mmCIF file of C-alpha atoms in Angstrom:
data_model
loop_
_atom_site.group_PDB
_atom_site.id
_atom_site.type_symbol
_atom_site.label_atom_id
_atom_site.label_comp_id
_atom_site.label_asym_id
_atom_site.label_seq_id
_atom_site.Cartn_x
_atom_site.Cartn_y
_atom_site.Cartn_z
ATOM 1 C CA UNK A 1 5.767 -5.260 4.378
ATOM 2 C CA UNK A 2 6.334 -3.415 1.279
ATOM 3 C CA UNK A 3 9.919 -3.280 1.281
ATOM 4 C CA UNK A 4 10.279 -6.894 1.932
ATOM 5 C CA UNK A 5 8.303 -7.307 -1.767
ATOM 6 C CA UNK A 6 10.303 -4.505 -2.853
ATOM 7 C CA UNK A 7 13.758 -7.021 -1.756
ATOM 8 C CA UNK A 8 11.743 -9.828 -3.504
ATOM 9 C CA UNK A 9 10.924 -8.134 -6.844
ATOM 10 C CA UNK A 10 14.378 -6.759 -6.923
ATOM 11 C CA UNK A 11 16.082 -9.550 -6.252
ATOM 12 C CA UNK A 12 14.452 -11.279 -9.309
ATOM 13 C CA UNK A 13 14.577 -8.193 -11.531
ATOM 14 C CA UNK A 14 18.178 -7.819 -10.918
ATOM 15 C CA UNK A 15 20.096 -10.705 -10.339
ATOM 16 C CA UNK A 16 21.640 -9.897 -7.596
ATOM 17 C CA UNK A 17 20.977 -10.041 -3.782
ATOM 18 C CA UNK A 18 17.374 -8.683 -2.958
ATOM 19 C CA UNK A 19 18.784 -7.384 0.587
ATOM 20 C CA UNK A 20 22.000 -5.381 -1.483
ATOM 21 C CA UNK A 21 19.278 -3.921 -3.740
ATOM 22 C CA UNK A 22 17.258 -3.007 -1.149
ATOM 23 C CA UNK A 23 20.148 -1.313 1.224
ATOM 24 C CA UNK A 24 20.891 0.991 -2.438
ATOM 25 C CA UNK A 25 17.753 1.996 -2.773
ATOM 26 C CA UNK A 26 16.933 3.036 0.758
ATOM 27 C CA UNK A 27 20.730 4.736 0.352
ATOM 28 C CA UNK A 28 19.910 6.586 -2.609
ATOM 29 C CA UNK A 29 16.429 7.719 -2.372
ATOM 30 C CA UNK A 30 14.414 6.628 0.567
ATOM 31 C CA UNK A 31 16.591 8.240 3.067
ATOM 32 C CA UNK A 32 17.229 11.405 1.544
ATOM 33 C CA UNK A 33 13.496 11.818 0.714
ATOM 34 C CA UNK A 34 12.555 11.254 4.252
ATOM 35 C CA UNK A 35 14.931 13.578 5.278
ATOM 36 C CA UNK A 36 13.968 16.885 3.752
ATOM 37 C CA UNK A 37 13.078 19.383 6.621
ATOM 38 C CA UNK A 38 9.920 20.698 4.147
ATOM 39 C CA UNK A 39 8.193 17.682 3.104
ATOM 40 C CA UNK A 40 6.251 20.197 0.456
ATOM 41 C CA UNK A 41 8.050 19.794 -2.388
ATOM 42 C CA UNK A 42 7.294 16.260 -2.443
ATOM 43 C CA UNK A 43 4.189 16.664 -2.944
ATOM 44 C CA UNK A 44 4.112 16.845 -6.986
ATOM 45 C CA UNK A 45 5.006 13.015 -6.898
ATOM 46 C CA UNK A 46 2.216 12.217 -4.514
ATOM 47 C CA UNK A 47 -0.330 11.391 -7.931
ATOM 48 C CA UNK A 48 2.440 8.754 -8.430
ATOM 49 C CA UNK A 49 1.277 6.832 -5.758
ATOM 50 C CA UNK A 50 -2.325 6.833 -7.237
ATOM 51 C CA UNK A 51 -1.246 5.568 -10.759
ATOM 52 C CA UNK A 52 0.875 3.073 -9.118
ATOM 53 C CA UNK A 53 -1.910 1.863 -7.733
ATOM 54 C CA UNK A 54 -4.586 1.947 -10.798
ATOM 55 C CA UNK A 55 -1.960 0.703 -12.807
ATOM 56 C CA UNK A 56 -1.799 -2.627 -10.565
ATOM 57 C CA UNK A 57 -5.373 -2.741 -10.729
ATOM 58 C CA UNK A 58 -5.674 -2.502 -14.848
ATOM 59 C CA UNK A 59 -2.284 -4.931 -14.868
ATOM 60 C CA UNK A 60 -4.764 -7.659 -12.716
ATOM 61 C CA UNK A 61 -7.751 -6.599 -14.963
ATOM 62 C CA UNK A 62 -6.025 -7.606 -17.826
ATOM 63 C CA UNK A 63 -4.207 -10.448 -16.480
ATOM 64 C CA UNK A 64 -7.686 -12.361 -16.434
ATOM 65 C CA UNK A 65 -8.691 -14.745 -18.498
ATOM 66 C CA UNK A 66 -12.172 -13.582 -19.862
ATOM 67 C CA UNK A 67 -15.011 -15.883 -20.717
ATOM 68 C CA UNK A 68 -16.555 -14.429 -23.482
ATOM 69 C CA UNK A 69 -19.661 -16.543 -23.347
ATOM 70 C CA UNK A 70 -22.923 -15.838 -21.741
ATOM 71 C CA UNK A 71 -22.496 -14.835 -18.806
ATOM 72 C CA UNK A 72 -20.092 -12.824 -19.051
ATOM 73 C CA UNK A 73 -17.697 -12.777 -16.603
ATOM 74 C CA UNK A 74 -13.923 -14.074 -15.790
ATOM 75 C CA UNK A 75 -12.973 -18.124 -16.044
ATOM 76 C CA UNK A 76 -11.844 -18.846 -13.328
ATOM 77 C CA UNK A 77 -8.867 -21.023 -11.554
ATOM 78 C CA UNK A 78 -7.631 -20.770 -15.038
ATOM 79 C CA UNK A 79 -4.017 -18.645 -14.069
ATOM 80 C CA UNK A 80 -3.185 -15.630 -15.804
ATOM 81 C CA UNK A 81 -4.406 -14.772 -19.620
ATOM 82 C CA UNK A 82 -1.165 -16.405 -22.234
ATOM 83 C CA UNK A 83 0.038 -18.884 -19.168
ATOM 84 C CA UNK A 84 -0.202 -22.305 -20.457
ATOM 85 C CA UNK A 85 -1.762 -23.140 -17.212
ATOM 86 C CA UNK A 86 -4.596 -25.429 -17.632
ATOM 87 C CA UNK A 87 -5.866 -25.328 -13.701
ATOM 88 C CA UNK A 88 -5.091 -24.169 -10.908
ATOM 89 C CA UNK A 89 -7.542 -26.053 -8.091
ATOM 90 C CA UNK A 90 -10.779 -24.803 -7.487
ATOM 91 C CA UNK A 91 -12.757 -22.093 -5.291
ATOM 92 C CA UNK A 92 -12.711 -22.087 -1.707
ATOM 93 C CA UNK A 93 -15.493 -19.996 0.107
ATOM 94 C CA UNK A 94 -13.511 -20.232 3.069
ATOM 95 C CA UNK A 95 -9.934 -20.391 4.763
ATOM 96 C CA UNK A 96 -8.090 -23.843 4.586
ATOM 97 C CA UNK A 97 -6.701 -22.946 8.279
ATOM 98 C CA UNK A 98 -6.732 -20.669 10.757
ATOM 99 C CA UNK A 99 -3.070 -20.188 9.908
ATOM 100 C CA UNK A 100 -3.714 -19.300 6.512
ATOM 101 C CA UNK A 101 -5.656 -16.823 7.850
ATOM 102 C CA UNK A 102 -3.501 -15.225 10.425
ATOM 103 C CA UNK A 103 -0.724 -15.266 7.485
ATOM 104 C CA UNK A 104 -3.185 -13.103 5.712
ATOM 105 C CA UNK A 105 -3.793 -10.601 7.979
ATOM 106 C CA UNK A 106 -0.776 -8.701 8.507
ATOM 107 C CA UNK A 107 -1.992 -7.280 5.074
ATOM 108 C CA UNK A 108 -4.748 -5.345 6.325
ATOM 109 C CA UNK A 109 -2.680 -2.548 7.993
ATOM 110 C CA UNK A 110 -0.770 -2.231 5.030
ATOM 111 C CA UNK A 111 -4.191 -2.229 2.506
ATOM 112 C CA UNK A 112 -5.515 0.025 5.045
ATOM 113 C CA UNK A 113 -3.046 2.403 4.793
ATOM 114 C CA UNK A 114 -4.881 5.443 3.838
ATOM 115 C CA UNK A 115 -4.466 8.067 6.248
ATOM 116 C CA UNK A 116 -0.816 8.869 5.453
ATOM 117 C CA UNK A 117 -1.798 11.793 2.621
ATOM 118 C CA UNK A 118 -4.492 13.110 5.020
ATOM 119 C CA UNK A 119 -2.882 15.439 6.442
ATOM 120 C CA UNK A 120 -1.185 17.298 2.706
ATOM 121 C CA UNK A 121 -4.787 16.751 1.457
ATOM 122 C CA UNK A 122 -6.102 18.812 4.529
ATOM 123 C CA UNK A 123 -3.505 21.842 4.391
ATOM 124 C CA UNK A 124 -4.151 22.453 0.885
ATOM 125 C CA UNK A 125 -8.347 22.083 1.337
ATOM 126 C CA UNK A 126 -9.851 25.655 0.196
ATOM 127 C CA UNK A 127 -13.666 24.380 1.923
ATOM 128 C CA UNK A 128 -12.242 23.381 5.669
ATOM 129 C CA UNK A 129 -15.991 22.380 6.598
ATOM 130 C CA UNK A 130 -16.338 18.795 8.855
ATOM 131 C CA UNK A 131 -18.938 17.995 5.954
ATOM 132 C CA UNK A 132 -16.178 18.415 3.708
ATOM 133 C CA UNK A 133 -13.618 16.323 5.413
ATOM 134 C CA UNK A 134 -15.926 13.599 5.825
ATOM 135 C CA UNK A 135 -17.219 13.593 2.473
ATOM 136 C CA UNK A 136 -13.112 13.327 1.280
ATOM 137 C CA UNK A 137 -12.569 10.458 3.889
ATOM 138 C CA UNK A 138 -15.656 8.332 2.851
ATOM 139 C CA UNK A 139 -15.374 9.168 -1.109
ATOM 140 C CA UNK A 140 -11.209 8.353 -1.145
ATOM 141 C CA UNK A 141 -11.952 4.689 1.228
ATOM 142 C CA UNK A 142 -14.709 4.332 -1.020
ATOM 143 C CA UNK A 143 -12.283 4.381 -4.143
ATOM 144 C CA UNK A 144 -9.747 2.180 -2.248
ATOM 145 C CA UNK A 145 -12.017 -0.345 -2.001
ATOM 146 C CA UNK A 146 -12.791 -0.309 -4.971
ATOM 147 C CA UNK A 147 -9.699 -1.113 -6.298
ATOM 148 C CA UNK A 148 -9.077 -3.644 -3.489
ATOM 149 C CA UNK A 149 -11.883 -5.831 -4.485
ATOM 150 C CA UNK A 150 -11.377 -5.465 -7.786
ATOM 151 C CA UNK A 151 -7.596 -6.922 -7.102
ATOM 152 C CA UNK A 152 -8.671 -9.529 -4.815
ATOM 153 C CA UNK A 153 -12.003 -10.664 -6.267
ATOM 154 C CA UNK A 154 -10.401 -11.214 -9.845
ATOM 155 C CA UNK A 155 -6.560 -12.232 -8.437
ATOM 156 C CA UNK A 156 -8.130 -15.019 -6.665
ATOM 157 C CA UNK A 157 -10.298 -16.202 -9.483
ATOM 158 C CA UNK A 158 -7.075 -16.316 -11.645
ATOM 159 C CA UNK A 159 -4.920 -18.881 -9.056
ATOM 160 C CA UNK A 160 -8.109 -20.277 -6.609
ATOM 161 C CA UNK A 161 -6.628 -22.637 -3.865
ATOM 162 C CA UNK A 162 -3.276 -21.995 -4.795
ATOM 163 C CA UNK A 163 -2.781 -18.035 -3.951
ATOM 164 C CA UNK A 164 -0.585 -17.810 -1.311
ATOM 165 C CA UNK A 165 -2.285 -16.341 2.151
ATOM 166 C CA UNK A 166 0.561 -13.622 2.240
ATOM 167 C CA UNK A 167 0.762 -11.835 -1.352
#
């Protein structure tokens, strides 16, 4: 699922076919990355990943359009903060279909997604105690979250009804 955003966004970034973009990056980086015999000396990008990921979360957070008055909190179905968007539909507490929400849910392995640095994260663990590993499991889903409902709670209240079940 992420490489067919990945197509997408460079489709759009670049002009030219998302699918020849794609097939150029795979070429030049994803395969040869994936094909290292010692996977180790990858492992001074893998913080990379993490500020990806805050950095989507602060780009949302300040996407919003804040209401300023009492209370505080974000105005909603408004769009994005400097869109000239004047409304965007309204809340809905619950799916407009069940196919909306099937469309949604091939998300969830992909937000789920957590376990692939487990094992790096466990090899280089000094304290191998099951207290520890399950204090590292809990406290890292615990972040993701986090930043998950963060994304979702204030990405919906930008574009209400019209968010797309499949972003």
């Amino acid at each position: 699922s992420f490489l067919v955003i990945l197509k997408g966004e460079l489709g759009s970034l670049t002009g030219l076919d998302g699918g020849l973009c794609l097939t150029a990056v795979a070429t030049l980086f994803i395969f040869p990355l994936s094909s290292c015999k010692d996977l180790s000396a990858l492992k001074p990008t893998a913080p990379l990943g993490c500020a990806a990921a805050i950095f989507i979360t602060v780009v949302v957070l300040l996407s919003t359009r804040w209401s300023w008055e009492a209370p505080l909190g974000a105005a909603v179905c408004r769009g994005p903060a400097g869109s000239d968007a004047g409304g965007t539909g309204s809340l809905r507490w619950l799916p407009s279909s069940m196919t909306s929400l099937a469309a949604s849910l091939p998300l969830l392995s992909f937000a789920l997604n957590s376990s692939w640095a487990y094992i790096p994260i466990l090899c280089t663990l000094k304290d191998r105690r099951p207290v520890r590993y399950a204090s590292l499991i809990a406290g890292s889903n615990a972040v993701i979250l986090a930043n998950y409902v963060l994304i979702a709670a204030y990405g919906y209240g930008m574009f209400c009804e019209e968010t797309e079940p499949n972003i």
